[in-house]
Amino acid sequence: MVKKIQIGIIVIIALFSFSANAQSNKCGTMQQLHKSIANDPTLKQRMLKSEKSARLWNLNHLNKRKSEGNLIIIPTVVHVIWNSSIENVSDEQIRSQIDVLNNDFRLMNEDSLDDQHPFHPFVVDTKIEFCLAQQDENGNATNGITRTQTNVISWKEDNWDDIKSTDSGGKNNWDPEKYLNIYVVNIDGGILGFASFPDELQSKPDLDGVVIRFEAFGTKGTAGSGEFAINDKGRTGTHEVGHWLNLRHIWGDTACGDDFVDDTEKAEKANFDKPVFPHRANNQCGSGDNGEMYMNFMDYVDDSSMVMFTSGQASRMSATLNGLRVGLLTSNGCELTNVINDLNSVNSVMVYPNPNNGQFILSIDLNNHTVVRASIINMLGGIVKDIGIITKDRSPIDITDVQAGAYYLRISNTTSSIIKKVFITE
Ligand SMILES: [Zn+2]
């Protein structure tokens, strides 16, 4: 009993501890959390409760994740809030951030640890992807980007909440149960970004989302400009979306703290710059011969030095997506709207098996007199592969040269088209 009480106290301390260090604070997420807790006394209790639920979910799904391989695609809207025109980042820069998220979360980042690295066994594909929304919360077609000109020159901490308020010079978020809202703004001071935690969704849905400064957003345009040269690889986005899916800083926001993940090494505090492996900032933390896992996305190192999520972190994010953020799983934000479902003479389209390894059967009832073309398009609407004219009712398709992921199969003739989701596994 005594032990239980002690453990409980440790969890409470770890959940809510936070050592502010103005000089070295790159991320404002914990500051925001403490403000939320001060404004909402029930939040602390809810967080403790969902911590237990997350652990239970992970226990129940311990060995299922890898084998099931179910991919989750998060509809994402990027809100650009700009005062000076340089802050009005291009569509191309926005797409570069979505690419970084997809590469980092799907373990397709080129700078991932090589298989000889002692931490390589912990590296994992989280099976989470992001699409720029194809339809807005009212069902209208969209490119997943909104642009708002504001009179606010830069966003000081006192008015960070206003970023998500149309009435206060920002932009209301889209239904946070259905979309990841990413804001690109000019943050006052040196903070790179901040995010809301899943537990805040219930009490403050209008403040849900991720905020990133325009100099640390994506990999193109203004990314890495000015004094933010080390933030040029879009990893602020990866880090903040990690928080949004309930990940904590790797050092647990207190000396040798807990990040509620079992397979990340203890760390004394945030690591900066480009540490060299093995990096032992403080052996008292109990990190082993391999030192601290500074290359984790949830540390504070340079963009070029953070390269991985662990299996434990992926499980924690999965628990969130099957718990507090479960609404995203049924969101139709990624579905195309400009689909005409009356493709002449094509009565039915089937893809099987689905998911598949890139080889599948496309079955269409062609009624013998229609020429249709099939193509594979990605979540951003770009054609990944043109399959060509389909002439048979039952055609074996081979797209094993396409990277694993979620795609749309588009079947079209000159006047109309229909789409089917296709999941390619490895
Ligand atoms: Zn952070």
Coordinates of C-alpha atoms and ligand atoms in Angstrom, one line a residue:
M1 CA 0.0 0.0 0.0
V2 CA 2.7 2.4 1.0
K3 CA 4.5 1.6 -2.2
K4 CA 1.4 2.2 -4.2
I5 CA 0.9 5.6 -2.7
Q6 CA 4.5 6.4 -3.4
I7 CA 4.2 5.4 -7.0
G8 CA 1.1 7.4 -7.3
I9 CA 2.8 10.5 -6.0
I10 CA 5.7 10.0 -8.4
V11 CA 3.3 9.8 -11.3
I12 CA 1.5 12.9 -10.2
I13 CA 4.8 14.8 -9.9
A14 CA 6.0 13.5 -13.2
L15 CA 2.8 14.4 -15.0
F16 CA 2.7 18.0 -13.9
S17 CA 6.2 19.0 -13.2
F18 CA 7.8 21.5 -15.4
S19 CA 11.1 23.3 -15.1
A20 CA 11.0 26.5 -17.0
N21 CA 14.2 27.7 -18.5
A22 CA 13.6 30.8 -20.5
Q23 CA 17.0 30.7 -22.1
S24 CA 16.8 27.3 -23.5
N25 CA 13.1 26.8 -24.1
K26 CA 12.4 25.9 -27.7
C27 CA 8.9 24.6 -27.2
G28 CA 6.0 26.3 -25.5
T29 CA 3.8 23.2 -25.0
M30 CA 4.4 22.7 -21.3
Q31 CA 3.9 26.4 -20.6
Q32 CA 0.5 26.2 -22.3
L33 CA -0.4 23.0 -20.4
H34 CA 0.3 24.7 -17.1
K35 CA -1.8 27.6 -18.1
S36 CA -4.6 25.2 -19.0
I37 CA -4.3 23.4 -15.7
A38 CA -4.5 26.7 -13.8
N39 CA -7.7 27.6 -15.7
D40 CA -9.3 24.2 -15.4
P41 CA -8.9 22.3 -12.1
T42 CA -10.4 19.2 -13.6
L43 CA -7.8 18.8 -16.2
K44 CA -5.2 17.3 -13.9
Q45 CA -7.6 14.6 -12.8
R46 CA -8.7 13.8 -16.4
M47 CA -5.0 13.5 -17.4
L48 CA -4.3 11.0 -14.7
K49 CA -7.4 9.0 -15.7
S50 CA -6.5 8.9 -19.4
E51 CA -2.9 8.0 -18.4
K52 CA -4.3 4.8 -16.9
S53 CA -6.6 4.2 -20.0
A54 CA -3.6 4.6 -22.3
R55 CA -1.6 2.1 -20.4
L56 CA -4.4 -0.3 -20.4
W57 CA -4.9 0.1 -24.1
N58 CA -1.2 -0.5 -24.7
L59 CA -1.3 -3.6 -22.6
N60 CA -4.2 -5.0 -24.5
H61 CA -2.6 -4.2 -27.9
L62 CA 0.9 -5.1 -27.0
N63 CA 1.6 -7.5 -29.8
K64 CA -1.2 -6.6 -32.1
R65 CA 0.1 -3.3 -33.5
K66 CA 2.8 -4.7 -35.8
S67 CA 0.8 -7.6 -37.1
E68 CA -2.4 -5.7 -37.8
G69 CA -0.5 -2.9 -39.6
N70 CA -3.6 -0.7 -39.7
L71 CA -2.7 2.7 -41.0
I72 CA -4.2 5.9 -39.6
I73 CA -4.5 8.9 -41.9
I74 CA -5.0 12.2 -40.1
P75 CA -6.8 14.9 -42.1
T76 CA -4.8 18.1 -41.7
V77 CA -5.5 21.7 -42.3
V78 CA -2.8 24.4 -42.3
H79 CA -3.8 27.9 -41.3
V80 CA -1.4 30.5 -42.4
I81 CA -1.8 33.7 -40.3
W82 CA 0.4 36.5 -41.7
N83 CA 1.1 40.1 -41.2
S84 CA 4.3 40.6 -43.2
S85 CA 4.0 39.0 -46.6
I86 CA 7.1 36.8 -45.9
E87 CA 5.0 35.0 -43.3
N88 CA 2.5 34.1 -46.0
V89 CA 4.3 30.8 -46.7
S90 CA 3.8 29.1 -50.1
D91 CA 1.7 26.0 -50.8
E92 CA 5.0 24.3 -51.7
Q93 CA 6.4 25.1 -48.2
I94 CA 3.2 23.7 -46.7
R95 CA 3.5 20.5 -48.7
S96 CA 7.1 20.2 -47.6
Q97 CA 6.0 20.1 -44.0
I98 CA 3.3 17.4 -44.7
D99 CA 6.1 15.4 -46.5
V100 CA 8.3 15.7 -43.4
L101 CA 5.5 14.5 -41.1
N102 CA 4.8 11.5 -43.4
N103 CA 8.4 10.6 -43.7
D104 CA 9.2 10.9 -40.0
F105 CA 6.0 9.1 -38.8
R106 CA 6.3 6.4 -41.4
L107 CA 10.1 5.8 -40.9
M108 CA 10.8 6.9 -44.4
N109 CA 13.2 9.7 -43.3
E110 CA 16.5 9.4 -45.1
D111 CA 18.5 10.2 -41.9
S112 CA 17.0 7.4 -39.9
L113 CA 19.4 5.4 -37.7
D114 CA 21.3 2.7 -39.7
D115 CA 20.7 -0.9 -38.6
Q116 CA 24.1 -1.1 -36.8
H117 CA 23.1 1.6 -34.4
P118 CA 22.5 0.3 -30.8
F119 CA 19.2 2.3 -30.7
H120 CA 18.0 0.9 -34.1
P121 CA 15.9 -1.9 -32.5
F122 CA 13.8 0.8 -30.9
V123 CA 13.1 2.7 -34.1
V124 CA 9.6 2.2 -35.5
D125 CA 7.2 3.1 -38.2
T126 CA 4.3 4.6 -36.3
K127 CA 1.8 3.8 -39.1
I128 CA 0.4 7.3 -38.9
E129 CA 0.1 9.5 -42.0
F130 CA -1.2 13.0 -42.7
C131 CA -3.1 14.3 -45.7
L132 CA -3.9 17.9 -46.5
A133 CA -7.6 18.0 -46.1
Q134 CA -9.6 17.5 -49.3
Q135 CA -12.9 18.6 -47.9
D136 CA -13.6 21.1 -45.1
E137 CA -15.8 20.6 -42.1
N138 CA -18.9 21.6 -44.2
G139 CA -18.1 19.1 -46.9
N140 CA -16.8 21.6 -49.4
A141 CA -13.7 20.9 -51.6
T142 CA -10.5 22.5 -50.2
N143 CA -6.8 22.3 -50.6
G144 CA -6.4 22.0 -46.9
I145 CA -4.9 25.5 -46.5
T146 CA -6.5 28.7 -45.1
R147 CA -4.8 32.1 -45.3
T148 CA -5.6 35.0 -42.9
Q149 CA -4.0 38.4 -43.0
T150 CA -3.8 39.9 -39.5
N151 CA -2.9 43.1 -37.8
V152 CA -1.0 41.3 -35.1
I153 CA 2.7 41.8 -35.9
S154 CA 3.9 38.9 -33.7
W155 CA 2.2 36.6 -31.2
K156 CA 3.3 37.2 -27.6
E157 CA 2.7 34.4 -25.1
D158 CA -0.2 36.3 -23.5
N159 CA -2.2 36.2 -26.7
W160 CA -1.2 32.8 -28.0
D161 CA -4.8 31.7 -27.6
D162 CA -5.9 34.4 -30.0
I163 CA -4.1 32.7 -32.8
K164 CA -7.1 30.3 -32.9
S165 CA -9.7 33.0 -32.8
T166 CA -11.0 34.7 -35.9
D167 CA -12.4 37.6 -33.8
S168 CA -8.9 38.3 -32.3
G169 CA -6.9 38.4 -35.5
G170 CA -6.3 34.7 -35.9
K171 CA -8.5 31.9 -37.3
N172 CA -11.0 29.6 -35.7
N173 CA -9.8 26.0 -35.8
W174 CA -11.7 23.4 -37.9
D175 CA -13.6 20.7 -36.0
P176 CA -10.7 19.4 -33.8
E177 CA -12.4 16.0 -33.5
K178 CA -12.0 15.6 -37.2
Y179 CA -8.9 17.6 -38.2
L180 CA -5.3 18.3 -37.1
N181 CA -5.1 22.1 -37.2
I182 CA -1.6 23.4 -37.8
Y183 CA -1.0 27.2 -37.5
V184 CA 1.9 28.9 -39.2
V185 CA 2.5 32.3 -37.5
N186 CA 5.2 34.7 -36.4
I187 CA 5.7 33.9 -32.7
D188 CA 7.3 36.6 -30.6
G189 CA 10.7 35.6 -29.0
G190 CA 12.5 32.4 -29.7
I191 CA 9.9 29.7 -29.2
L192 CA 9.6 27.4 -32.2
G193 CA 6.1 26.1 -31.6
F194 CA 3.7 24.6 -29.2
A195 CA 0.8 22.2 -29.1
S196 CA -2.3 21.3 -27.1
F197 CA -2.5 17.9 -25.4
P198 CA -5.4 15.5 -26.2
D199 CA -6.8 15.9 -22.7
E200 CA -7.4 19.6 -23.4
L201 CA -9.7 18.8 -26.3
Q202 CA -12.7 18.1 -24.1
S203 CA -12.6 21.4 -22.1
K204 CA -11.0 23.7 -24.7
P205 CA -11.8 22.3 -28.2
D206 CA -11.4 25.8 -29.7
L207 CA -7.7 25.9 -28.6
D208 CA -6.8 22.5 -30.0
G209 CA -4.0 22.4 -32.6
V210 CA -0.4 22.9 -33.3
V211 CA 1.4 26.2 -33.7
I212 CA 4.7 26.5 -35.6
R213 CA 6.7 29.7 -36.3
F214 CA 7.1 30.4 -40.0
E215 CA 10.9 30.2 -39.9
A216 CA 10.8 26.6 -38.5
F217 CA 8.0 25.3 -40.8
G218 CA 8.6 22.8 -43.5
T219 CA 11.9 22.5 -45.5
K220 CA 11.4 25.2 -48.1
G221 CA 10.9 29.0 -48.4
T222 CA 11.3 30.6 -45.0
A223 CA 12.3 27.3 -43.3
G224 CA 15.6 27.8 -41.4
S225 CA 15.8 31.5 -42.2
G226 CA 17.4 34.1 -40.0
E227 CA 18.5 32.9 -36.6
F228 CA 16.6 29.6 -37.1
A229 CA 19.1 28.0 -39.4
I230 CA 19.2 24.8 -37.3
N231 CA 15.4 24.4 -37.6
D232 CA 15.4 23.9 -41.4
K233 CA 14.1 20.3 -41.6
G234 CA 10.5 20.6 -40.5
R235 CA 11.2 18.7 -37.2
T236 CA 9.4 21.3 -35.1
G237 CA 6.3 20.0 -36.8
T238 CA 7.2 16.4 -36.0
H239 CA 7.9 17.3 -32.4
E240 CA 4.7 19.4 -31.9
V241 CA 2.5 16.8 -33.6
G242 CA 4.1 14.3 -31.2
H243 CA 2.8 16.4 -28.3
W244 CA -0.6 16.7 -29.9
L245 CA -0.7 12.9 -29.9
N246 CA 0.2 12.9 -26.2
L247 CA 4.0 12.5 -26.3
R248 CA 6.1 14.1 -23.6
H249 CA 9.6 15.5 -23.8
I250 CA 12.2 12.8 -23.5
W251 CA 13.5 14.1 -20.2
G252 CA 10.0 14.3 -18.7
D253 CA 10.3 18.0 -18.1
T254 CA 12.2 17.6 -14.9
A255 CA 15.6 16.3 -14.0
C256 CA 15.7 12.6 -15.0
G257 CA 11.9 12.7 -15.3
D258 CA 9.4 10.3 -16.8
D259 CA 8.0 10.6 -20.3
F260 CA 5.6 7.6 -19.7
V261 CA 7.3 5.5 -22.3
D262 CA 9.4 2.5 -21.4
D263 CA 11.8 2.2 -24.2
T264 CA 13.3 5.8 -24.2
E265 CA 16.4 6.2 -22.0
K266 CA 16.2 8.5 -19.0
A267 CA 17.6 11.9 -19.6
E268 CA 18.7 14.6 -17.2
K269 CA 17.4 17.4 -19.2
A270 CA 16.9 18.6 -22.8
N271 CA 19.8 18.1 -25.1
F272 CA 20.8 20.7 -27.6
D273 CA 22.9 21.2 -30.8
K274 CA 24.4 18.0 -32.4
P275 CA 25.4 15.6 -29.6
V276 CA 27.8 12.8 -30.5
F277 CA 26.9 9.2 -29.8
P278 CA 27.1 7.9 -27.1
H279 CA 26.0 11.0 -25.2
R280 CA 25.9 10.6 -21.4
A281 CA 24.7 13.9 -20.0
N282 CA 24.2 12.5 -16.6
N283 CA 24.9 8.9 -15.6
Q284 CA 22.9 9.3 -12.4
C285 CA 19.7 9.1 -14.5
G286 CA 20.5 5.5 -15.1
S287 CA 20.9 5.7 -18.9
G288 CA 23.0 2.7 -20.0
D289 CA 26.2 2.4 -22.0
N290 CA 24.5 3.9 -25.0
G291 CA 23.7 7.1 -23.1
E292 CA 20.7 9.3 -23.8
M293 CA 18.4 8.9 -26.7
Y294 CA 19.1 12.5 -27.8
M295 CA 18.2 11.7 -31.4
N296 CA 14.6 11.3 -30.5
F297 CA 12.1 13.7 -32.1
M298 CA 10.9 14.7 -28.6
D299 CA 14.3 16.1 -27.5
Y300 CA 15.6 19.7 -28.3
V301 CA 18.5 18.9 -30.6
D302 CA 19.0 20.5 -34.0
D303 CA 16.6 19.4 -36.7
S304 CA 19.4 17.4 -38.4
S305 CA 20.1 15.4 -35.2
M306 CA 16.5 14.2 -34.4
V307 CA 15.5 11.2 -36.4
M308 CA 13.3 8.7 -34.5
F309 CA 10.3 7.7 -32.6
T310 CA 10.4 4.5 -30.5
S311 CA 7.9 1.7 -30.4
G312 CA 6.7 2.8 -27.0
Q313 CA 6.0 6.3 -28.3
A314 CA 4.2 4.9 -31.3
S315 CA 2.0 2.8 -28.9
R316 CA 1.2 5.9 -26.8
M317 CA 0.1 7.8 -30.0
S318 CA -2.0 4.8 -31.1
A319 CA -3.7 4.7 -27.7
T320 CA -4.5 8.4 -28.2
L321 CA -5.9 7.8 -31.6
N322 CA -8.1 5.0 -30.3
G323 CA -9.0 7.1 -27.2
L324 CA -9.2 10.8 -26.8
R325 CA -8.7 11.6 -30.5
V326 CA -10.7 8.7 -31.9
G327 CA -12.9 11.1 -33.9
L328 CA -10.1 11.3 -36.4
L329 CA -10.6 7.7 -37.4
T330 CA -14.0 8.4 -38.9
S331 CA -13.2 11.8 -40.3
N332 CA -13.8 12.1 -44.0
G333 CA -11.5 15.1 -44.3
C334 CA -9.2 13.2 -46.6
E335 CA -11.9 12.1 -49.0
L336 CA -12.1 13.8 -52.4
T337 CA -15.3 15.7 -53.0
N338 CA -15.1 16.2 -56.7
V339 CA -16.1 12.7 -57.4
I340 CA -18.9 11.9 -59.7
N341 CA -20.3 8.5 -58.9
D342 CA -22.1 7.9 -62.2
L343 CA -19.2 6.6 -64.2
N344 CA -21.0 5.5 -67.4
S345 CA -21.5 1.9 -67.7
V346 CA -19.3 1.0 -64.7
N347 CA -21.6 -0.5 -62.2
S348 CA -19.2 -1.7 -59.6
V349 CA -15.5 -1.4 -58.7
M350 CA -13.7 -3.7 -56.3
V351 CA -10.1 -3.9 -55.1
Y352 CA -8.9 -7.0 -53.4
P353 CA -7.1 -7.9 -51.3
N354 CA -7.0 -4.5 -49.6
P355 CA -4.7 -3.8 -47.9
N356 CA -2.2 -5.5 -50.2
N357 CA 1.5 -5.6 -51.0
G358 CA 1.1 -3.7 -54.3
Q359 CA -0.4 -6.6 -56.2
F360 CA -4.2 -6.7 -56.3
I361 CA -7.1 -7.5 -58.5
L362 CA -9.2 -4.6 -59.9
S363 CA -12.6 -5.8 -60.7
I364 CA -14.9 -3.6 -62.8
D365 CA -18.2 -4.4 -64.4
L366 CA -17.5 -2.6 -67.7
N367 CA -20.7 -3.5 -69.5
N368 CA -18.4 -4.2 -72.5
H369 CA -18.4 -0.7 -74.0
T370 CA -16.6 1.7 -71.8
V371 CA -13.0 2.8 -71.9
V372 CA -11.7 3.7 -68.5
R373 CA -8.3 4.7 -67.2
A374 CA -6.9 3.9 -63.8
S375 CA -4.3 5.8 -61.8
I376 CA -2.9 5.8 -58.3
I377 CA -3.0 9.2 -56.6
N378 CA -1.5 10.2 -53.3
M379 CA -3.2 12.0 -50.4
L380 CA -2.2 15.3 -51.8
G381 CA -4.0 14.6 -55.0
G382 CA -0.8 14.0 -57.1
I383 CA -0.6 11.1 -59.5
V384 CA 1.9 8.6 -58.3
K385 CA 1.3 6.0 -61.0
D386 CA -0.7 5.9 -64.2
I387 CA -1.9 2.3 -64.6
G388 CA -3.4 3.0 -68.0
I389 CA -6.5 1.8 -69.8
I390 CA -8.5 -0.9 -68.2
T391 CA -9.9 -3.3 -70.7
K392 CA -11.0 -6.3 -68.7
D393 CA -13.6 -6.8 -66.1
R394 CA -10.9 -8.4 -63.9
S395 CA -7.4 -7.0 -64.1
P396 CA -4.3 -8.0 -62.0
I397 CA -2.6 -4.8 -61.1
D398 CA 1.1 -4.6 -60.0
I399 CA 2.3 -1.4 -58.3
T400 CA 4.9 -3.0 -56.1
D401 CA 7.3 -0.1 -57.1
V402 CA 5.0 2.3 -55.2
Q403 CA 6.1 3.0 -51.6
A404 CA 4.0 1.5 -48.9
G405 CA 1.2 3.8 -47.7
A406 CA -2.4 4.9 -48.3
Y407 CA -3.5 6.0 -51.8
Y408 CA -6.6 6.5 -53.9
L409 CA -7.2 4.4 -57.0
R410 CA -9.0 6.6 -59.5
I411 CA -11.0 5.1 -62.3
S412 CA -12.1 7.6 -64.8
N413 CA -13.4 8.1 -68.3
T414 CA -13.8 11.4 -70.1
T415 CA -16.8 12.6 -68.1
S416 CA -16.6 11.1 -64.7
S417 CA -14.5 9.3 -62.1
I418 CA -14.7 7.3 -59.0
I419 CA -12.1 6.5 -56.4
K420 CA -11.3 3.7 -54.0
K421 CA -8.9 3.8 -51.1
V422 CA -6.0 1.4 -51.5
F423 CA -3.6 0.5 -48.7
I424 CA -0.2 -0.7 -49.8
T425 CA 1.8 -2.5 -47.1
E426 CA 5.4 -3.5 -47.2
Ligands
ZN1 ZN 8.0 20.1 -26.9

